[in-house]
Coordinates of C-alpha atoms and ligand atoms in Angstrom, one line a residue:
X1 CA 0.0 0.0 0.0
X2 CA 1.1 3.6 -0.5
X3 CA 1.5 5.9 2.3
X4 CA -0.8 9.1 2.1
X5 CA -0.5 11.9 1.7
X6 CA 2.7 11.5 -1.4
X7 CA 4.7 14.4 0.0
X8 CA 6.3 17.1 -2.4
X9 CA 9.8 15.5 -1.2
X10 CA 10.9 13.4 1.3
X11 CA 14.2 12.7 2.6
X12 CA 16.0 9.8 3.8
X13 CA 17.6 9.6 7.3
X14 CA 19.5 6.2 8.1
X15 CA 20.6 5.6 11.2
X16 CA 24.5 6.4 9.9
X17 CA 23.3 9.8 9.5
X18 CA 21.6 10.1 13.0
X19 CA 24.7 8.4 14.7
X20 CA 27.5 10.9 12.6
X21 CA 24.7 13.6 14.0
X22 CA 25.0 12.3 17.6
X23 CA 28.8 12.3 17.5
X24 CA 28.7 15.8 16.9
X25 CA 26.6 16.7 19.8
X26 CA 28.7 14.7 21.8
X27 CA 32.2 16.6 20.7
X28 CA 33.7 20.0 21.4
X29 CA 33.2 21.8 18.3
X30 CA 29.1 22.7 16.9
X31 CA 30.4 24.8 14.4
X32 CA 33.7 25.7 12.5
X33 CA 35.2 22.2 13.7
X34 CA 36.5 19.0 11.7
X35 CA 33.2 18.0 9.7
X36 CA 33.4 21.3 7.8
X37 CA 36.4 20.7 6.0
X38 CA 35.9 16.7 6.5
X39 CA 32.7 17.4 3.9
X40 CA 34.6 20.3 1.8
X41 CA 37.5 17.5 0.9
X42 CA 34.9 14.6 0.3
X43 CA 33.1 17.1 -2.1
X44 CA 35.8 18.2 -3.6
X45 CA 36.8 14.8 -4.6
X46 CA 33.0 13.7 -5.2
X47 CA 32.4 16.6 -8.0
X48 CA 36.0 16.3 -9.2
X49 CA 37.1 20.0 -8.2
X50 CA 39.7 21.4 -6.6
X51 CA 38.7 23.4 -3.9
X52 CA 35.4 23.5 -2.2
X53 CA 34.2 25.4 0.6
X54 CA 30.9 24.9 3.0
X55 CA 28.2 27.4 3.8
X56 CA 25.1 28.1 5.4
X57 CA 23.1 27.4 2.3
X58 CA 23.0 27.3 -1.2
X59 CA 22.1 31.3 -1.9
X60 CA 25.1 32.0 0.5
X61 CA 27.2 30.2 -2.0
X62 CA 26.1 31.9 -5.0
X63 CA 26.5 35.0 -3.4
X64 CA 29.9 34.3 -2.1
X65 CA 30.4 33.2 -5.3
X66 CA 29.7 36.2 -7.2
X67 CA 32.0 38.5 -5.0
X68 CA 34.8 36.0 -5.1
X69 CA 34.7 36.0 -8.5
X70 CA 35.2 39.4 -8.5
X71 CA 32.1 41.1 -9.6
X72 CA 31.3 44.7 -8.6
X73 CA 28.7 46.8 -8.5
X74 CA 27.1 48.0 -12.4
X75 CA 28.9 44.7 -13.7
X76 CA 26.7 42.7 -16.1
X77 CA 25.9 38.5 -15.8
X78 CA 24.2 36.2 -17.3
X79 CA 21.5 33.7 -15.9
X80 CA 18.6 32.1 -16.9
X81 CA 14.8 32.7 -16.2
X82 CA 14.0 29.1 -15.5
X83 CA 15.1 28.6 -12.2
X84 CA 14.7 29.4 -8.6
X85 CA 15.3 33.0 -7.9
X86 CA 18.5 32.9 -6.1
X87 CA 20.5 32.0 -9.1
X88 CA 19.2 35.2 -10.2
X89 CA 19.4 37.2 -6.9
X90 CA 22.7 36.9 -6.0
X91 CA 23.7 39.2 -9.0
X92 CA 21.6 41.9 -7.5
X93 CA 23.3 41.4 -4.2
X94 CA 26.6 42.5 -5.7
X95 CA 24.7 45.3 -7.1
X96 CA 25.0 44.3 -10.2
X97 CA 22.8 43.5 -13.3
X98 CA 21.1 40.8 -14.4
X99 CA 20.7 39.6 -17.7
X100 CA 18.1 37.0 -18.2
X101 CA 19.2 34.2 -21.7
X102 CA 15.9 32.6 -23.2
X103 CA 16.1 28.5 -22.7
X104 CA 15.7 26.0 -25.6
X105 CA 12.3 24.7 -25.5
X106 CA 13.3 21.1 -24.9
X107 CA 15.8 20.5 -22.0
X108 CA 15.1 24.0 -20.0
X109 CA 18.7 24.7 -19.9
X110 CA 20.0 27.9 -21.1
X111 CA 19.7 28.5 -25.5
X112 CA 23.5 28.9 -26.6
X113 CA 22.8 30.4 -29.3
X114 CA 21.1 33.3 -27.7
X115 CA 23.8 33.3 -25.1
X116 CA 26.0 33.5 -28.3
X117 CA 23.9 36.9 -29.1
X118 CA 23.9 38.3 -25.4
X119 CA 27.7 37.9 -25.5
X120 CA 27.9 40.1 -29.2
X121 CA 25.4 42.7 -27.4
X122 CA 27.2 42.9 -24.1
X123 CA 30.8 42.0 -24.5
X124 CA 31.7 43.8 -21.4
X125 CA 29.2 40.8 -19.2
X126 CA 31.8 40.0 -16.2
X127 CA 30.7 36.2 -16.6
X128 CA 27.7 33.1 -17.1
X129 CA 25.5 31.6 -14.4
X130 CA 24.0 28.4 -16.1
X131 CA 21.6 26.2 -14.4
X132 CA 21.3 23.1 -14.6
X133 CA 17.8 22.6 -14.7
X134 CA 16.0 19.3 -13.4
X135 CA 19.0 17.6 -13.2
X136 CA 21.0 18.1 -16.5
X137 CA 24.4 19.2 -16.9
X138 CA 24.7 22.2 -18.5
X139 CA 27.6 21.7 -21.5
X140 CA 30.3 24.2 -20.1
X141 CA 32.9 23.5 -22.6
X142 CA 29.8 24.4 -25.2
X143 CA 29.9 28.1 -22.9
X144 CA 33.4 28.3 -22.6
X145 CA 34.0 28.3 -26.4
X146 CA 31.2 31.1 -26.5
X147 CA 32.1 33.8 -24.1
X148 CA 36.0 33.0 -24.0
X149 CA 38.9 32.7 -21.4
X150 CA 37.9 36.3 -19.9
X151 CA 34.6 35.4 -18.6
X152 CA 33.6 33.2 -15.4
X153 CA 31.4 30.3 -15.3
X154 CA 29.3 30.1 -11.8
X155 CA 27.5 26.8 -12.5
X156 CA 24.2 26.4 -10.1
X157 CA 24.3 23.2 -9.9
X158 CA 21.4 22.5 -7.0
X159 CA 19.8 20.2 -9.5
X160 CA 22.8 17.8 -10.3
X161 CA 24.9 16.3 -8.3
X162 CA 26.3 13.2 -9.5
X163 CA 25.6 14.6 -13.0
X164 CA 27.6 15.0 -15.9
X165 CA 28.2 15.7 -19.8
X166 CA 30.8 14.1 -22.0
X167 CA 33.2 17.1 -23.7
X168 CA 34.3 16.7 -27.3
X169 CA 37.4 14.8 -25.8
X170 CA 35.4 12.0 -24.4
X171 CA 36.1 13.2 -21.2
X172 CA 32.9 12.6 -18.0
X173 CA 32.5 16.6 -17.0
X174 CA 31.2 16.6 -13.4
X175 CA 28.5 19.0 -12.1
X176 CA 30.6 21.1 -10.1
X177 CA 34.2 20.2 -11.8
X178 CA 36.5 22.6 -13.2
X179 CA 37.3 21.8 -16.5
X180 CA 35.7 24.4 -18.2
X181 CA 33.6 26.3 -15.1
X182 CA 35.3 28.7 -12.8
X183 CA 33.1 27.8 -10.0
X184 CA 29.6 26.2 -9.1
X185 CA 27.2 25.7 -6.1
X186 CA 25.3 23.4 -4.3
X187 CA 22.4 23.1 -2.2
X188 CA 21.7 20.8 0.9
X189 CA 18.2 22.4 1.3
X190 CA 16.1 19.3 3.0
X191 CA 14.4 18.8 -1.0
X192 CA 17.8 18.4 -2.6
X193 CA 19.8 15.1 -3.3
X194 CA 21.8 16.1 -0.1
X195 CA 19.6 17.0 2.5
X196 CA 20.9 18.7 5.6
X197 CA 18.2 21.2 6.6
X198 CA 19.8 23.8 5.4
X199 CA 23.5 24.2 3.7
X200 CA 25.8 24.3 0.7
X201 CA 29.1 24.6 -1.0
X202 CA 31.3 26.4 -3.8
X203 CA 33.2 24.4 -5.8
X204 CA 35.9 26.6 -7.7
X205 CA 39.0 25.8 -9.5
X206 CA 41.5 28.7 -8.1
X207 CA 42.5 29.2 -4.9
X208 CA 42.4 32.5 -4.6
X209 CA 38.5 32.3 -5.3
X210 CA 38.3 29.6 -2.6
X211 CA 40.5 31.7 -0.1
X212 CA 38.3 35.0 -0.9
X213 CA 35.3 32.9 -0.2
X214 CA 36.7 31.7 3.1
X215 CA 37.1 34.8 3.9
X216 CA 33.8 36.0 3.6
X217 CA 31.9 33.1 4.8
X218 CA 32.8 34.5 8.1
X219 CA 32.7 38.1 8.3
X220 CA 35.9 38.9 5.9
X221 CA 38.2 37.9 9.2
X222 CA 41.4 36.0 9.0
X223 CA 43.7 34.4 11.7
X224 CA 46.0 33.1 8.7
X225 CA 49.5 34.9 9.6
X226 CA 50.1 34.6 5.9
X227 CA 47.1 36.8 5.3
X228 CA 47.3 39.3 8.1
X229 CA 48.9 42.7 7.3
X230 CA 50.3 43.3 11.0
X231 CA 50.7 40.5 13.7
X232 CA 50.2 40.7 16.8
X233 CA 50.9 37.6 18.2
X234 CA 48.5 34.1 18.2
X235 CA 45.5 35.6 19.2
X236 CA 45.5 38.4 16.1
X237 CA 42.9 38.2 13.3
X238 CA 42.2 41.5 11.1
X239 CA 38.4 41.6 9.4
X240 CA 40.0 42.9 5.6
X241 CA 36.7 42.8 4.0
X242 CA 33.0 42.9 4.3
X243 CA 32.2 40.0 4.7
X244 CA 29.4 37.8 6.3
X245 CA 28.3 35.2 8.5
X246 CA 27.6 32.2 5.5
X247 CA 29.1 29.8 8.0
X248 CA 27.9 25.8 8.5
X249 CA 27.3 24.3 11.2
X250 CA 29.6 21.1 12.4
X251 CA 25.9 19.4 12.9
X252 CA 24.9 20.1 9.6
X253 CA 28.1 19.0 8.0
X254 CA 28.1 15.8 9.5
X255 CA 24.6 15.1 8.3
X256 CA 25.9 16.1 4.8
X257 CA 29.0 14.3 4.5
X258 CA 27.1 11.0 5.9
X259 CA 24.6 11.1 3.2
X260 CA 27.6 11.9 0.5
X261 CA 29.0 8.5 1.2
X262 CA 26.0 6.8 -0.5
X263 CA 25.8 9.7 -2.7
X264 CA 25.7 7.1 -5.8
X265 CA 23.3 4.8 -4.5
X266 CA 20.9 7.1 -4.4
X267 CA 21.2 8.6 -7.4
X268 CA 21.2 5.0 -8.5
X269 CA 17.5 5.1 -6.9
X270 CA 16.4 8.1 -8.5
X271 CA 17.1 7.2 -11.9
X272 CA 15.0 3.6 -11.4
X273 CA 12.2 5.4 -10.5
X274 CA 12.6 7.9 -13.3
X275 CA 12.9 4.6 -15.8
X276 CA 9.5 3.9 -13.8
X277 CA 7.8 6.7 -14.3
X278 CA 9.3 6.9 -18.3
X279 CA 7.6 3.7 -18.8
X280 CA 4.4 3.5 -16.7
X281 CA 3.5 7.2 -18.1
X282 CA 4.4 6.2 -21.6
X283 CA 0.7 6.0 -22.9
X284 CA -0.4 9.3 -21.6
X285 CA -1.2 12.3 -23.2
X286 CA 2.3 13.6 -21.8
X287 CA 5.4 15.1 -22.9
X288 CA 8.1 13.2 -21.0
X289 CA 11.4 14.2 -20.4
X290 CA 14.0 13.5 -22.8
X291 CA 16.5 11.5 -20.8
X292 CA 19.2 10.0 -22.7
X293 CA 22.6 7.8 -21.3
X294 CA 25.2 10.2 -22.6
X295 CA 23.7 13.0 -20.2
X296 CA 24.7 11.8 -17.2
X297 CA 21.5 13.4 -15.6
X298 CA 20.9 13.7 -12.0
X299 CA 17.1 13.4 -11.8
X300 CA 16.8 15.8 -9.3
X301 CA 13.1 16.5 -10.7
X302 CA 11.1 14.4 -13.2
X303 CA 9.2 17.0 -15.5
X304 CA 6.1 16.4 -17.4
X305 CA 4.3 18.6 -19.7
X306 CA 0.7 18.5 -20.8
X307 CA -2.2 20.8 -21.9
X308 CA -4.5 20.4 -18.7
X309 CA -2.0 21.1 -16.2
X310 CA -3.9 23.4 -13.2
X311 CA -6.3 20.1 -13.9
X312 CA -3.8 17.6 -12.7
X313 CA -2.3 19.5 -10.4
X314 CA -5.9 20.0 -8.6
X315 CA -6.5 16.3 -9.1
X316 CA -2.8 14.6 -7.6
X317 CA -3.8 17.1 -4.7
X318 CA -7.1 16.0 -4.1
X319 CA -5.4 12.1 -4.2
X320 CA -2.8 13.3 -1.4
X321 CA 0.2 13.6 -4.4
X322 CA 1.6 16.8 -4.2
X323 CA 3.8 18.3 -6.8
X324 CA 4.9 21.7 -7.6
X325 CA 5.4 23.8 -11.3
X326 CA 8.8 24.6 -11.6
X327 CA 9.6 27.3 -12.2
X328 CA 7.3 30.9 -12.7
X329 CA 10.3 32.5 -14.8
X330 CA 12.5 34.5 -12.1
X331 CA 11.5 38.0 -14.4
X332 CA 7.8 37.6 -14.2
X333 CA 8.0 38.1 -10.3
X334 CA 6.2 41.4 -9.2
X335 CA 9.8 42.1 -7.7
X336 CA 11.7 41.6 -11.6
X337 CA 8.7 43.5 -13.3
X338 CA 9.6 46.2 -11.1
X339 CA 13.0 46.4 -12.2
X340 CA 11.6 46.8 -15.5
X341 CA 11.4 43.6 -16.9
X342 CA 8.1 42.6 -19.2
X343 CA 5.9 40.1 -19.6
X344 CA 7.0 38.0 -22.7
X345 CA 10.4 39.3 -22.6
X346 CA 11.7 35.6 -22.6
X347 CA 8.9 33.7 -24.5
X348 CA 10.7 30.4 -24.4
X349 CA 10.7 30.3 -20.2
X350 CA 7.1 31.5 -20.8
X351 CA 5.8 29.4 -23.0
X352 CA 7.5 26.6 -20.7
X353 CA 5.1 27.6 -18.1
X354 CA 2.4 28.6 -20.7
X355 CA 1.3 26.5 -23.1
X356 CA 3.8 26.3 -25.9
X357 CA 3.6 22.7 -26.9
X358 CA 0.1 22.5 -25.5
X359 CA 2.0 21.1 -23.0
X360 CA 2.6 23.4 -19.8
X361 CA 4.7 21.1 -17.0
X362 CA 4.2 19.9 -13.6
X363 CA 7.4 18.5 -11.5
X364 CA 7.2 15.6 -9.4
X365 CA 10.0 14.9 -6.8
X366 CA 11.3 11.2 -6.2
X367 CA 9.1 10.6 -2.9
Ligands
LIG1 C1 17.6 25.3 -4.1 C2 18.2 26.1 -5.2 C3 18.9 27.3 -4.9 C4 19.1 27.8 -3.5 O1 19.5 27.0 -2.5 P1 19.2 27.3 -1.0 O2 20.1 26.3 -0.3 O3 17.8 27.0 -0.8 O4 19.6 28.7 -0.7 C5 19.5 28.0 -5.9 N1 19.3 27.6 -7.2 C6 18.6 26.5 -7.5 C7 18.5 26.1 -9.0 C8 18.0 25.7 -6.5 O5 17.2 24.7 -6.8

């Protein structure tokens, strides 16, 4: 029998997790001790980057992310519409300003060749924040050969870990590697993959990014004697920036880093049901995702479009199966129209919420 109500997510606690919890509660250190960078080294080597650094949650990183990066105030970058609205937010943080690129109609991920026009119309953009919608890489290399060596890549890469694209060499491109993206972020929000309550990382490739980042995750305040620019003695720090307080706790980290070590079984999981939902739904009057081997996709959400969508949704709710729409493109929020964006601006992410192939989408989580 199935449980009722379906919830929108679930996520699984084993009793490893509770007992890496309990250990925590039980030592000296709640927050800033040995699970933090016990998790940033397993993720590291889990996303195949080379520096990674934990924070409070995954906004925090894209925000850190941004200023590490080096983007200032008036500084243009580029994001898509589809998506949750942090991955556009954090360029407003910096003060900065956000360009929105139209998404091909099929996957949801960014359209390259309007990125490809964006860059012509705005060669001065400081760098790309693609997202890696539902689950699928996002081909960076594809990006990098568009906006050139002077540009960052900030992957958001909440919907995908475990995920990955082959590159024209044959090489496995990680969510979250650096190969051809300067940086990318991760969620552990409790719907994600990695569900910690509340956290997440940077990955990024240089350490001066990751050291920057450090740095801010905690106020802009440094002990490092390498850093400082007097010393005083062992008990010295100097706060050299503005920074903030984007730190993880030790609890939360543990939680994390438990559930990374069966990281692949459970993306093993997710993509049987996703075979079980591409077959049982086969016959419906349904567009199905398009999920192919070579992807590498990390079925963070299973998307379905069809023409009565409100319909379905009202029904699955009335049965106790909750889903969601994802996503109301980020610039049709009352808060984006009063920046001055319009209404059909970006047809493509509209029409993916509209109607365009008759076939408006509805989201279900693994549950
Ligand atoms: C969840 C999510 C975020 C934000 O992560 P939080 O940990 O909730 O701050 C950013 N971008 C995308 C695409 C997400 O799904």
């Amino acid at each position: 029998m199935v449980k009722l109500p379906i919830p929108y997510s679930t996520q699984e606690i084993t009793s490893a997790d509770i007992s890496a919890v309990t250990k925590i509660l039980k030592s000296t250190f709640l927050t800033q001790g040995p699970a933090i960078s016990a998790l940033e080294k397993s993720f590291a080597t889990y996303t195949d980057s080379n520096h990674c650094v934990a924070v409070a949650n995954g906004t925090a990183a894209l925000h850190l992310g941004i200023l590490s990066l080096g983007v200032a105030a008036g500084q243009k970058v580029i994001t898509s519409p589809l998506t949750f609205a942090a991955s556009a937010n954090c360029i407003l943080y910096a003060g900065a300003q956000v360009i929105f690129c139209d998404i091909d109609e099929e996957t949801g991920l960014m359209n390259l060749d309007i990125l490809q026009e964006l860059i012509d119309l705005h060669p001065d953009c400081k760098g790309v924040i693609p997202v890696n919608y539902a689950g699928m890489s996002t081909n960076t290399e594809k990006i990098r050969k568009i906006i050139g060596k002077n540009k960052f890549i900030l992957e958001d890469a909440c919907h995908s870990p475990g995920g990955y694209f082959i590159d024209s060499e044959g090489d496995k491109v990680k969510s979250g590697s650096n190969k051809y993206a300067d940086a990318a972020i991760f969620s552990f929000h409790a719907v994600k993959h990695i569900a910690a309550g509340e956290g997440g990382v940077l990955t990024c490739k240089n350490k001066k990014i990751a050291v920057q980042a450090l740095k801010l995750r905690s106020h802009g305040i440094t002990k490092n004697s390498h850093e400082l620019i007097e010393n005083h003695g062992g008990w010295y720090y100097e706060m050299q920036a503005l920074g903030y307080n984007y730190r993880l706790t030790d609890i939360q980290a543990a939680l994390a880093l438990s559930q990374l070590q069966r990281a692949d079984q459970m993306l093993a999981r997710r993509k049987l049901l996703a075979e079980r939902y591409l077959h049982d739904l086969v016959n419906l009057p349904l567009k199905l995702p398009v999920i192919s081997e070579e992807i590498g996709h990390a079925y963070h959400l299973f998307v379905i479009r069809l023409a009565q969508r409100t319909e379905l949704y009202d029904y699955l709710k009335k049965q106790q199966i909750l889903c969601q729409i994802h996503y109301i493109p980020v610039h049709l929020h009352p808060y984006y129209q009063s920046l001055g964006f319009k209404k059909g601006q970006f047809p493509k992410a509209e029409f993916f919420l509209r109607n365009m192939y008759k076939y408006p989408f509805i989201s279900f989580y693994d549950g």
